PDB file of C-alpha atoms in Angstrom:
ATOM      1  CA  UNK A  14       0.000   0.000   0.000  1.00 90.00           C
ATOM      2  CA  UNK A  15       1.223   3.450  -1.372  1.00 94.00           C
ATOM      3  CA  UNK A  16       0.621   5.637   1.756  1.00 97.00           C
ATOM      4  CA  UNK A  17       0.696   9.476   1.814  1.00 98.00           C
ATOM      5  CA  UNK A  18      -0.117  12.940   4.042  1.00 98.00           C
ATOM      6  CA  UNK A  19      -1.309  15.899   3.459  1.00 98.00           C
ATOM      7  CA  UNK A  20      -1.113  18.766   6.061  1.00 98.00           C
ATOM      8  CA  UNK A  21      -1.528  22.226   5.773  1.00 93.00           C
ATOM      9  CA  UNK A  22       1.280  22.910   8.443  1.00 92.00           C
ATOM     10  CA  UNK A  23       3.836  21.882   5.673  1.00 88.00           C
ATOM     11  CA  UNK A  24       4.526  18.614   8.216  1.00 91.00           C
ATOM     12  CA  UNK A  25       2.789  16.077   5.970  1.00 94.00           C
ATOM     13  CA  UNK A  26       4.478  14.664   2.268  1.00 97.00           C
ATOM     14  CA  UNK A  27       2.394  17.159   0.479  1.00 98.00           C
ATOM     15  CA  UNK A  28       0.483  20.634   1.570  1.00 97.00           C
ATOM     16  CA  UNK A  29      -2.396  19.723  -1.016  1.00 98.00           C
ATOM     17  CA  UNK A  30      -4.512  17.125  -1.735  1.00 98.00           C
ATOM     18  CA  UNK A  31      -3.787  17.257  -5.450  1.00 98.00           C
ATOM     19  CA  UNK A  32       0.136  17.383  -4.868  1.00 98.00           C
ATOM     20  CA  UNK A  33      -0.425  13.823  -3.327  1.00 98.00           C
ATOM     21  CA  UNK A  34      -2.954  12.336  -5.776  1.00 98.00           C
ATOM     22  CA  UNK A  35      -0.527  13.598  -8.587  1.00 98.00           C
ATOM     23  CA  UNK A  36       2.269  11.773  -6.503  1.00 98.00           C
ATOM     24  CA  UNK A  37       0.254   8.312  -7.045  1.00 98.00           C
ATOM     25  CA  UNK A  38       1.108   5.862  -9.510  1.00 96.00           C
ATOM     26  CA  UNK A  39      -1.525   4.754 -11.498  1.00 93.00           C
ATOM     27  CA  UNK A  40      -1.463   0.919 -10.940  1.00 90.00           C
ATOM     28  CA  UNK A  41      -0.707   1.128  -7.261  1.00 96.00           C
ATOM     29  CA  UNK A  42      -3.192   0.923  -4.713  1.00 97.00           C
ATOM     30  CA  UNK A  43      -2.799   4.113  -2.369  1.00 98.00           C
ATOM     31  CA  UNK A  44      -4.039   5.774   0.961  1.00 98.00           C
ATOM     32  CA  UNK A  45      -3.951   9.812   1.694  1.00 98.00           C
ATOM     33  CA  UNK A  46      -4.505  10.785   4.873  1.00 98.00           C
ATOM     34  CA  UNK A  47      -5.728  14.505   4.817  1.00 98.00           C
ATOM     35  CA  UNK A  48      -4.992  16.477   8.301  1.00 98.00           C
ATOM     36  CA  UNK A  49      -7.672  18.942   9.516  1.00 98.00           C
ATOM     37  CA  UNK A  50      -7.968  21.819   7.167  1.00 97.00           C
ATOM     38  CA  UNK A  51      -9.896  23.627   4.987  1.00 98.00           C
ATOM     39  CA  UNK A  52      -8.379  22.915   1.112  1.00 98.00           C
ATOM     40  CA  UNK A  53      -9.639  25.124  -1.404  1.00 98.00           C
ATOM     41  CA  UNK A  54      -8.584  23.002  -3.901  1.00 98.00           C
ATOM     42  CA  UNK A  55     -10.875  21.739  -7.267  1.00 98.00           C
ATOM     43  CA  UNK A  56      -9.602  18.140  -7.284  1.00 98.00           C
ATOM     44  CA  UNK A  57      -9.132  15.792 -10.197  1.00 98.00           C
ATOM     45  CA  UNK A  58      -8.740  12.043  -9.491  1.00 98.00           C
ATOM     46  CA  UNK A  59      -7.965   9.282 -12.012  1.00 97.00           C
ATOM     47  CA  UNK A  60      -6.070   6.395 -10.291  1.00 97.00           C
ATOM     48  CA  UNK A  61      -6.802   2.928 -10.469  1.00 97.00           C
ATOM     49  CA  UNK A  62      -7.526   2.168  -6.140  1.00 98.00           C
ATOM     50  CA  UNK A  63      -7.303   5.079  -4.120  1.00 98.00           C
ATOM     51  CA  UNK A  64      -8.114   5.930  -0.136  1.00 98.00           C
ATOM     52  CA  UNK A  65      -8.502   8.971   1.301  1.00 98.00           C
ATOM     53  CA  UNK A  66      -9.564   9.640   5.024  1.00 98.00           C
ATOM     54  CA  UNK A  67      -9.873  12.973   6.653  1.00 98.00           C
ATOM     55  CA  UNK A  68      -8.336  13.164  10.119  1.00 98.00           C
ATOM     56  CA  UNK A  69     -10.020  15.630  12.339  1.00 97.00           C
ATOM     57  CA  UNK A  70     -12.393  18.539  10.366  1.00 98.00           C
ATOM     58  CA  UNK A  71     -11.705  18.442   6.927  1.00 98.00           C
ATOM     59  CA  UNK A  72     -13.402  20.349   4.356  1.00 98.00           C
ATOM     60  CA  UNK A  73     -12.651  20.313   0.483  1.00 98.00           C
ATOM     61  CA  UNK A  74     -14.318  23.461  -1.121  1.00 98.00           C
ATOM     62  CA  UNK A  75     -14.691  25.554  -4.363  1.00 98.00           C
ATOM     63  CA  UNK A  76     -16.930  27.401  -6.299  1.00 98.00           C
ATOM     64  CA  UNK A  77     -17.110  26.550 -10.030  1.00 98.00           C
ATOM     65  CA  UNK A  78     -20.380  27.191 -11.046  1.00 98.00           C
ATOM     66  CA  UNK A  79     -22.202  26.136 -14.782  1.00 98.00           C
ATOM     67  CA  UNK A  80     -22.824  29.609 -15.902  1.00 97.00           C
ATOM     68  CA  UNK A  81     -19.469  31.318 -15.421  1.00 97.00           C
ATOM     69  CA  UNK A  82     -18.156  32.463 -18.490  1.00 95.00           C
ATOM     70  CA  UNK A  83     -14.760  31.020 -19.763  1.00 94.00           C
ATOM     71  CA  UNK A  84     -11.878  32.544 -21.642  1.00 93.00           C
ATOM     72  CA  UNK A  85     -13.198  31.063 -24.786  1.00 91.00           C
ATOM     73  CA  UNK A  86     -16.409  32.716 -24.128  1.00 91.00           C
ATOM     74  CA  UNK A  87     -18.615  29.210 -23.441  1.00 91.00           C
ATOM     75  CA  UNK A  88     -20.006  28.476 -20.556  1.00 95.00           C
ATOM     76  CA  UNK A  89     -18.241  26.405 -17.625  1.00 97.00           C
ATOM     77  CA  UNK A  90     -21.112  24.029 -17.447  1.00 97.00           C
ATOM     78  CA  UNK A  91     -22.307  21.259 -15.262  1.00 98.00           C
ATOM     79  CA  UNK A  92     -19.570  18.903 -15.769  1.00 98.00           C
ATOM     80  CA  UNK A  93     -16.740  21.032 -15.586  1.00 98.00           C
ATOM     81  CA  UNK A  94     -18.230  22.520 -12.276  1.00 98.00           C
ATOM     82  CA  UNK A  95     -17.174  19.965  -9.846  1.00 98.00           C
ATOM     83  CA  UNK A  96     -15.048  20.684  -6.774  1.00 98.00           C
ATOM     84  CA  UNK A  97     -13.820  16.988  -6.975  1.00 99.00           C
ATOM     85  CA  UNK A  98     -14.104  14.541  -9.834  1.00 98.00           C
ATOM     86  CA  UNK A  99     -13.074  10.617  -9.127  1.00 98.00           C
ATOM     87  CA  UNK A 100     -12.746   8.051 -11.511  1.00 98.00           C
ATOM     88  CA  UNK A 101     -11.101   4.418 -11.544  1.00 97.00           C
ATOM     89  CA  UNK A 102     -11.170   1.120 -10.473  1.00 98.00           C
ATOM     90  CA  UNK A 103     -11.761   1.439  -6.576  1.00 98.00           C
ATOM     91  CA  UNK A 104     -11.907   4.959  -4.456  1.00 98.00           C
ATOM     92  CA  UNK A 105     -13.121   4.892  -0.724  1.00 98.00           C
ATOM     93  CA  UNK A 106     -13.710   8.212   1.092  1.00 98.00           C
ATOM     94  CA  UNK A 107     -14.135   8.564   4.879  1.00 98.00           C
ATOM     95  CA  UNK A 108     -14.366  11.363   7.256  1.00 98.00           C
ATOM     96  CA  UNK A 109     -14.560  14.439   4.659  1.00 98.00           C
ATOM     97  CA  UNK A 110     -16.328  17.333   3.690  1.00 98.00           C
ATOM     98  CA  UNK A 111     -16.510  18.024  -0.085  1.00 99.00           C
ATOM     99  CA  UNK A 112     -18.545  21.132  -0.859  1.00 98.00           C
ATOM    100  CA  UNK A 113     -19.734  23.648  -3.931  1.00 98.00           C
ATOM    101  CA  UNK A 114     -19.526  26.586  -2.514  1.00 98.00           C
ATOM    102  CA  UNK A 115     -20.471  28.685  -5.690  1.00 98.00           C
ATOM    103  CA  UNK A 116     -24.475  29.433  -4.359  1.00 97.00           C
ATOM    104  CA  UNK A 117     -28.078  28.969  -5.456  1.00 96.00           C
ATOM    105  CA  UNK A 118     -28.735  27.614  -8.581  1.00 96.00           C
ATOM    106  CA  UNK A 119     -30.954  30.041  -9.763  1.00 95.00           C
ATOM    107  CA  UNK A 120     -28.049  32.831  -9.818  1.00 97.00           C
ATOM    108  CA  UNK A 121     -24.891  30.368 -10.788  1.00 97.00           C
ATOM    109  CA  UNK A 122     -26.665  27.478 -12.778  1.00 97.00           C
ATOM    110  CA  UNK A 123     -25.581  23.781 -11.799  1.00 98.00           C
ATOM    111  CA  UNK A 124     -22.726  23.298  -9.167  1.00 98.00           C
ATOM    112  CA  UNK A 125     -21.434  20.064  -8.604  1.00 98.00           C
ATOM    113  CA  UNK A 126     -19.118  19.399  -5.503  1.00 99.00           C
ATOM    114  CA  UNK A 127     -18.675  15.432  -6.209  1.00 99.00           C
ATOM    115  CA  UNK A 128     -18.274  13.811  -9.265  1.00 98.00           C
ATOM    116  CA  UNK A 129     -17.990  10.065  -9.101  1.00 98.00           C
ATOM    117  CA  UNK A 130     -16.992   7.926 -12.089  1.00 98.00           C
ATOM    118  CA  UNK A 131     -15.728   5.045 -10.360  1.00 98.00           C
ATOM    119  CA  UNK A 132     -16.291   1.698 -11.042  1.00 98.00           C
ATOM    120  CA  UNK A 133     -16.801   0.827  -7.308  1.00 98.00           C
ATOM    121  CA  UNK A 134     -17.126   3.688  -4.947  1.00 98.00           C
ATOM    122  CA  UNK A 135     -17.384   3.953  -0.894  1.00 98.00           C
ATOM    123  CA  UNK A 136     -18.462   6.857   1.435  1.00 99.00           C
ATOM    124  CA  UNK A 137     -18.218   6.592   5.038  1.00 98.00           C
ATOM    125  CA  UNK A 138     -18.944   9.615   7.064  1.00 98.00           C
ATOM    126  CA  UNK A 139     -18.961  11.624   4.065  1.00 98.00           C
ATOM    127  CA  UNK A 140     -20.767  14.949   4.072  1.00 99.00           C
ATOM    128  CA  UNK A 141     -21.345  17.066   0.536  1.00 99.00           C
ATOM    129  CA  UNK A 142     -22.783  20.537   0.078  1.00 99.00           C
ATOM    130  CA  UNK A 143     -24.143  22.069  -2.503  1.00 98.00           C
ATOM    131  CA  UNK A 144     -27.234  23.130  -4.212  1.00 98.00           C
ATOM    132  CA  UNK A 145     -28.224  22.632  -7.403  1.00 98.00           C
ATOM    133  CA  UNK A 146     -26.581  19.190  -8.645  1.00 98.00           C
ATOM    134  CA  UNK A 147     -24.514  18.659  -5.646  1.00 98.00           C
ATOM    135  CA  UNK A 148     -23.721  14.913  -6.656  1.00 99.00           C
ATOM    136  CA  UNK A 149     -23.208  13.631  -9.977  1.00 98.00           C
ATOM    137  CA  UNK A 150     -22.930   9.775 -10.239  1.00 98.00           C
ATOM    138  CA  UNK A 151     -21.892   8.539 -13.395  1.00 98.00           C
ATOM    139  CA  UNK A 152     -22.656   7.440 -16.160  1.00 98.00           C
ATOM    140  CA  UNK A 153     -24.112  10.036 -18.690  1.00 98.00           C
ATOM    141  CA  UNK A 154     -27.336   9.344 -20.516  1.00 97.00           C
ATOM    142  CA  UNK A 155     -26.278   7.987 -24.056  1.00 95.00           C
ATOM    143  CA  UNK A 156     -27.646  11.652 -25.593  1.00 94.00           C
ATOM    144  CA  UNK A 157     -27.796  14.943 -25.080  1.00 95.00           C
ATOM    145  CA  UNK A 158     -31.050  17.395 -24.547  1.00 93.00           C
ATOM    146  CA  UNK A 159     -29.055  19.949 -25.391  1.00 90.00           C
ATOM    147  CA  UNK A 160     -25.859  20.557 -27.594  1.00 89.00           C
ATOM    148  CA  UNK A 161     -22.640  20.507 -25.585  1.00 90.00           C
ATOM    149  CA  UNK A 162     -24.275  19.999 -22.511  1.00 94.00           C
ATOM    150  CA  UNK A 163     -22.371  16.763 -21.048  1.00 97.00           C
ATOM    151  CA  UNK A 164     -18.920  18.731 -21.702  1.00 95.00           C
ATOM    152  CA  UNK A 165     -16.414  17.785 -19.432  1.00 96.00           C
ATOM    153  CA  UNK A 166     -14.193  14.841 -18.375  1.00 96.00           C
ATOM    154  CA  UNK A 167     -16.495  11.840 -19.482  1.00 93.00           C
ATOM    155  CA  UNK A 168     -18.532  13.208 -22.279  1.00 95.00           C
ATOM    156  CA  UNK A 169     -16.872  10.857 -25.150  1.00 94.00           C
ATOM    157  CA  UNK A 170     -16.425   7.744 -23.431  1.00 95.00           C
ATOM    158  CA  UNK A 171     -18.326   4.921 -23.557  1.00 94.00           C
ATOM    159  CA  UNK A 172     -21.195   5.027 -20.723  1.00 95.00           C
ATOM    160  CA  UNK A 173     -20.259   2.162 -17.964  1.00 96.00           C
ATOM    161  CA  UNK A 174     -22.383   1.287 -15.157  1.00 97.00           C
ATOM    162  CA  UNK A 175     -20.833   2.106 -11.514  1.00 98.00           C
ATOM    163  CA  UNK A 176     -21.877   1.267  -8.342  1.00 98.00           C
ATOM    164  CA  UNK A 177     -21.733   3.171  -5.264  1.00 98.00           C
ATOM    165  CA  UNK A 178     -22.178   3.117  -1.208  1.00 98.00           C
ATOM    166  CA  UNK A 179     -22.469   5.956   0.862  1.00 98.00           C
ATOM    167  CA  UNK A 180     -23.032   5.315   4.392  1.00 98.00           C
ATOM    168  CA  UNK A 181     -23.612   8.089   7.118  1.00 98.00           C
ATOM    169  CA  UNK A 182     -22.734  11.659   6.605  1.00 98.00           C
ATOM    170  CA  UNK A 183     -25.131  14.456   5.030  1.00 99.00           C
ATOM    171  CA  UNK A 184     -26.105  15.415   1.600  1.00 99.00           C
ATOM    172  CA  UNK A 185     -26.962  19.305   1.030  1.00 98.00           C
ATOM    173  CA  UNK A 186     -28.878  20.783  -2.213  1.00 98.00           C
ATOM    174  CA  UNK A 187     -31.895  22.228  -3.115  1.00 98.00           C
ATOM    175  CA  UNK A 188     -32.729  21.203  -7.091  1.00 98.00           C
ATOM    176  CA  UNK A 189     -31.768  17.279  -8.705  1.00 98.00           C
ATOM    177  CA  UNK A 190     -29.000  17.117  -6.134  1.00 98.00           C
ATOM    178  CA  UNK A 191     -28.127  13.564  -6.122  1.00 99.00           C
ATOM    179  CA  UNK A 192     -28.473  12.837  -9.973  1.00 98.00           C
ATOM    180  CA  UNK A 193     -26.769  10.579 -12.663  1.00 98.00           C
ATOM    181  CA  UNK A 194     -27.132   6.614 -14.047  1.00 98.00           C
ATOM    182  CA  UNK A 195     -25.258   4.734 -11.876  1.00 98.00           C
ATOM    183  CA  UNK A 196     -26.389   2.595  -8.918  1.00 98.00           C
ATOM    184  CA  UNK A 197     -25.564   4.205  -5.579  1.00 98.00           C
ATOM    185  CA  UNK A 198     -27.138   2.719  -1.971  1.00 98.00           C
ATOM    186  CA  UNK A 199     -27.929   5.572   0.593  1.00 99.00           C
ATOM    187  CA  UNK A 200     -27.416   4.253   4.075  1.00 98.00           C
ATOM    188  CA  UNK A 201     -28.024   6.043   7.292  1.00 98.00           C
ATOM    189  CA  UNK A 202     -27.754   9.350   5.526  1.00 98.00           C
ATOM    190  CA  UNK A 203     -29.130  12.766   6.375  1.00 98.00           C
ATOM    191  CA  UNK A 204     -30.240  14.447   3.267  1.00 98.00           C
ATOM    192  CA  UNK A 205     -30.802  17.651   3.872  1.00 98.00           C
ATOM    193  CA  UNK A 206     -32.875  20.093   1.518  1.00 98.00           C
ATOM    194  CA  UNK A 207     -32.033  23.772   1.651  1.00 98.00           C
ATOM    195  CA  UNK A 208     -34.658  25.385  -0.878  1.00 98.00           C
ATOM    196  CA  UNK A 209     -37.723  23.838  -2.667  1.00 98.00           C
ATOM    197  CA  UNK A 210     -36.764  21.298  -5.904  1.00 98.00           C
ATOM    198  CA  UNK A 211     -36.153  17.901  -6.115  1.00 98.00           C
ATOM    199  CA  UNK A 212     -33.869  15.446  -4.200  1.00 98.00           C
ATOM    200  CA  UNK A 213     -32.855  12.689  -6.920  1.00 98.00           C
ATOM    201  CA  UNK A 214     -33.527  13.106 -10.994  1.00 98.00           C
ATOM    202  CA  UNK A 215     -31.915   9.263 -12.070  1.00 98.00           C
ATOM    203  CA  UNK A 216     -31.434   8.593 -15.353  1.00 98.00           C
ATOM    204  CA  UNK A 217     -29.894   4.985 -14.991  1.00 97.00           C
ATOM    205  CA  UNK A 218     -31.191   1.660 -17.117  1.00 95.00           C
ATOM    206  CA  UNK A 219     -34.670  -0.440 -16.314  1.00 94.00           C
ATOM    207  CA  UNK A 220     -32.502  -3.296 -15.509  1.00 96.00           C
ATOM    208  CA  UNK A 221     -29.727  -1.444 -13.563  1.00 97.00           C
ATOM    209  CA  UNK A 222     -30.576  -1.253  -9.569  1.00 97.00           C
ATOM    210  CA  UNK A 223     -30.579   2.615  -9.120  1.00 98.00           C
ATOM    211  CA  UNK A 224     -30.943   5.066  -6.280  1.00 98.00           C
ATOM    212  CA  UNK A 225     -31.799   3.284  -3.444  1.00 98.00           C
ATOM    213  CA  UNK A 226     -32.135   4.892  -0.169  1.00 98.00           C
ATOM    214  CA  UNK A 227     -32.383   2.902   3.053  1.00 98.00           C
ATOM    215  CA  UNK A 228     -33.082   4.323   6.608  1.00 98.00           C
ATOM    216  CA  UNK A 229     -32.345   7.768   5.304  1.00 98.00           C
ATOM    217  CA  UNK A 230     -33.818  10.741   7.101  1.00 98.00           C
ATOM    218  CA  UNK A 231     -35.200  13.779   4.981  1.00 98.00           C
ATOM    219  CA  UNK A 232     -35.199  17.113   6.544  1.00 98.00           C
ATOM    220  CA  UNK A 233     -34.818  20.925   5.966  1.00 98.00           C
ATOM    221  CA  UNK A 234     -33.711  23.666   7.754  1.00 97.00           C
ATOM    222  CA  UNK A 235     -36.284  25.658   6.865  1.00 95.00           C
ATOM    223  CA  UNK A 236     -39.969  26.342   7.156  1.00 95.00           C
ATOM    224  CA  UNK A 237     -41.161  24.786   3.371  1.00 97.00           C
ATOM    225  CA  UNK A 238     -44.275  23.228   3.457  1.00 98.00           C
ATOM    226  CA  UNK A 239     -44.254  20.232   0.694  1.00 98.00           C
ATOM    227  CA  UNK A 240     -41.859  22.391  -1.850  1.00 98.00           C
ATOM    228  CA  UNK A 241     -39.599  19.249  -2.425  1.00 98.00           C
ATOM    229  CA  UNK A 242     -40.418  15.869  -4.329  1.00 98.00           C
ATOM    230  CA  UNK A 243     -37.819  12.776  -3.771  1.00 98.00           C
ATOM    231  CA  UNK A 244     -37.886  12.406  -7.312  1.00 98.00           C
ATOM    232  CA  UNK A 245     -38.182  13.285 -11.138  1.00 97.00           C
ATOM    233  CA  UNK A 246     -36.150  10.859 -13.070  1.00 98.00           C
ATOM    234  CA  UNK A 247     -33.824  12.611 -15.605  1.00 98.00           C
ATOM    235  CA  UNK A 248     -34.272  10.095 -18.391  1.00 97.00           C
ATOM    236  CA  UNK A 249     -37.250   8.101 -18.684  1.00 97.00           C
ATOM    237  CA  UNK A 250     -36.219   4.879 -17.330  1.00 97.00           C
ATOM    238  CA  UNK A 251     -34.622   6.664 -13.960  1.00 98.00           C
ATOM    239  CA  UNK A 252     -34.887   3.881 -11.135  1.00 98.00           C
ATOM    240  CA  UNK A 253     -35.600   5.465  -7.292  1.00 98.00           C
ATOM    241  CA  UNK A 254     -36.226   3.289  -4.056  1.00 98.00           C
ATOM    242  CA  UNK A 255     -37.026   4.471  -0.408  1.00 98.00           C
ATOM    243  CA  UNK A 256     -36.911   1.896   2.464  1.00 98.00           C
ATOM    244  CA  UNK A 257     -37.177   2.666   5.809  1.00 98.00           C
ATOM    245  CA  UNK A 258     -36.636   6.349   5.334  1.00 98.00           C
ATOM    246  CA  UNK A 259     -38.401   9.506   6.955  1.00 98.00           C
ATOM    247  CA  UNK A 260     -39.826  12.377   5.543  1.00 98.00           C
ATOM    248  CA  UNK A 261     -39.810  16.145   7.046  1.00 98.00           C
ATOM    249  CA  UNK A 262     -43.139  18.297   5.858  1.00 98.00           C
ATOM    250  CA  UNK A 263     -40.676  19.672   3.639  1.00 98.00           C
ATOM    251  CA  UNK A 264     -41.254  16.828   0.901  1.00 98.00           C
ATOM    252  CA  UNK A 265     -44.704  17.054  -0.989  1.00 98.00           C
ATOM    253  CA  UNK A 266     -47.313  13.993  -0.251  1.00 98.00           C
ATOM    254  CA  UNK A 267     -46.719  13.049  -4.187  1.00 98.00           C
ATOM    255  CA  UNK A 268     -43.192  12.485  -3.545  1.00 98.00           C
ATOM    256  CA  UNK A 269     -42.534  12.317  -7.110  1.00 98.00           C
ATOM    257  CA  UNK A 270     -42.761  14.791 -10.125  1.00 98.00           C
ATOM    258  CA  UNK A 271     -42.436  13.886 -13.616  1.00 97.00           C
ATOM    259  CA  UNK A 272     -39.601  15.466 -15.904  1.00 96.00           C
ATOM    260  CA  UNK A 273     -41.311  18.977 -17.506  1.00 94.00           C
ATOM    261  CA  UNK A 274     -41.978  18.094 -20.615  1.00 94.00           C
ATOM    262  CA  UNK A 275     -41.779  14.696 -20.046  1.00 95.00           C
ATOM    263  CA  UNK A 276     -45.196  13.565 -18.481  1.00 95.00           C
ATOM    264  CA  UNK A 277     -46.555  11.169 -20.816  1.00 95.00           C
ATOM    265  CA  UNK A 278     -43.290   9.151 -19.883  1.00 95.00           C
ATOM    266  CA  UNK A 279     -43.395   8.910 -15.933  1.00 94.00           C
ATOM    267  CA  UNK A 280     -44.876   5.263 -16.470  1.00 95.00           C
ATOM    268  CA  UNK A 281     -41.228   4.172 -17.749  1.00 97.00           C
ATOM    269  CA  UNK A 282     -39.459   5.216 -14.265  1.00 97.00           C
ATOM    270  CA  UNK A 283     -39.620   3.017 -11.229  1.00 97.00           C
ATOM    271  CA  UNK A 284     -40.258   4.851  -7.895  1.00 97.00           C
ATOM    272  CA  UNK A 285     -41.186   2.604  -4.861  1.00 98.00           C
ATOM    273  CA  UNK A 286     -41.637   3.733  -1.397  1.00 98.00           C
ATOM    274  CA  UNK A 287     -41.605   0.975   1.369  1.00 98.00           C
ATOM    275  CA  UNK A 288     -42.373   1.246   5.118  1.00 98.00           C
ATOM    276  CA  UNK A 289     -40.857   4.808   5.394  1.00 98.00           C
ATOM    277  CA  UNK A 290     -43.229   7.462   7.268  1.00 97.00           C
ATOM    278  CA  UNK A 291     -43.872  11.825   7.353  1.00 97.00           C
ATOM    279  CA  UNK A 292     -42.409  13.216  10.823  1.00 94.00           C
TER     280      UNK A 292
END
């Protein structure tokens, strides 16, 4: 095992987290070990097995948002928004903070903190903030609604399924803020909405598992009254489950919403809620 640190007192092997991940060979597996900090770092991760486990408070932050203009005069985008993109074979995160810090989607557009395009993915303790889009799980849907709009580090290559566990920790947004194909269990995790919109838009196969959220709890800090729906799938065939969860009176009694536009096509998605209640 390839084993690094990163400290911001210059007393680790590297003072950022890129430094290290740069410092990893691909076909090794490797563990960072990230000492309490705040890193304002946008991160960009493409090794085969890779660790990473906050020690104390850490926090991982930037503010990239989809409708910043670039020097070539396009827009930045969803997929170039992230704060920290992941792909490879393995990746397990524990004890970290990952957040967008750009704002609300309706001034800055789309503003993704994590980006996951792992094969086989792990969250423990894991808490990301955001707002609009604030997780991206990967793959893409096979086309575009609109042109150039999957621009960024996966819009070419072939779509692969990936599969995902995040246990414990908190999920922040306000619209489609845990979104994507690929198959991701929810356990134990606080997901917290901060503005009316929608918790999950899927857009994963019929015959891939999906989102599937078990003992999760739903809540909001503020005082909304059913301005939130747990679902409108992204592509037609978007796959959401809900076990065991509970719901704050944020979340509307119809729980799901189909995609505008897209209402004679709800029938193709699969929602299912099991034995979860309203508090």
């Amino acid at each position: 095992m390839y084993r690094l640190t990163v400290s911001k007192d210059g007393l680790g092997d590297y003072y950022t987290l890129q430094e290290a991940i740069n410092a990893v060979p691909y076909n090794v597996s490797a563990e960072i070990v990230i000492k309490e900090g705040i890193y304002r770092e946008k991160i960009f991760s493409d090794k085969k097995d890779l660790t990473i486990i906050g020690e104390g408070k850490v926090l991982i932050t930037y503010s990239d948002g989809a409708r910043e203009l670039l020097a070539d005069g396009k827009k930045r985008g969803t997929f170039r928004s992230f704060t920290a993109f992941f792909s490879g074979e393995k990746l397990r995160l524990e004890n970290i903070t990952i957040q967008n810090s750009a704002g609300s989607g309706k001034d800055v557009g789309q503003a993704v903190a994590l980006y996951l395009d792992v094969d086989i993915a792990e969250l423990f303790n894991v808490n990301l903030y955001g707002a609009q889009d604030t997780l991206f799980l990967a793959p893409l849907p096979e086309n575009e609604r609109e042109k150039n709009g999957f621009y960024g580090p996966r819009f070419k290559t072939e779509r692969k399924r990936t599969k995902t566990v995040i246990e414990k920790g908190e999920i922040r947004g306000s619209v489609d803020f845990i979104f994507g194909g690929g198959d991701a269990v929810f356990k134990d995790v606080l997901i917290t909405s901060i503005d009316e919109g929608y918790v999950a838009a899927p857009s994963g196969h019929k015959e891939w598992e999906g989102l599937v959220f078990e003992n999760c709890v739903f809540s909001s800090p503020t005082s909304m009254i059913e301005k939130v729906y747990l679902i409108r799938p992204w592509r037609d065939e978007g796959k959401a489950k809900f076990f065991r969860c509970s719901f704050g009176p944020h979340i509307n009694k119809k729980l799901f919403s189909p995609w505008p536009g897209r209402e004679d096509k709800a029938e193709l998605s699969t929602f299912i809620v099991e034995d979860s209640k309203f508090i």
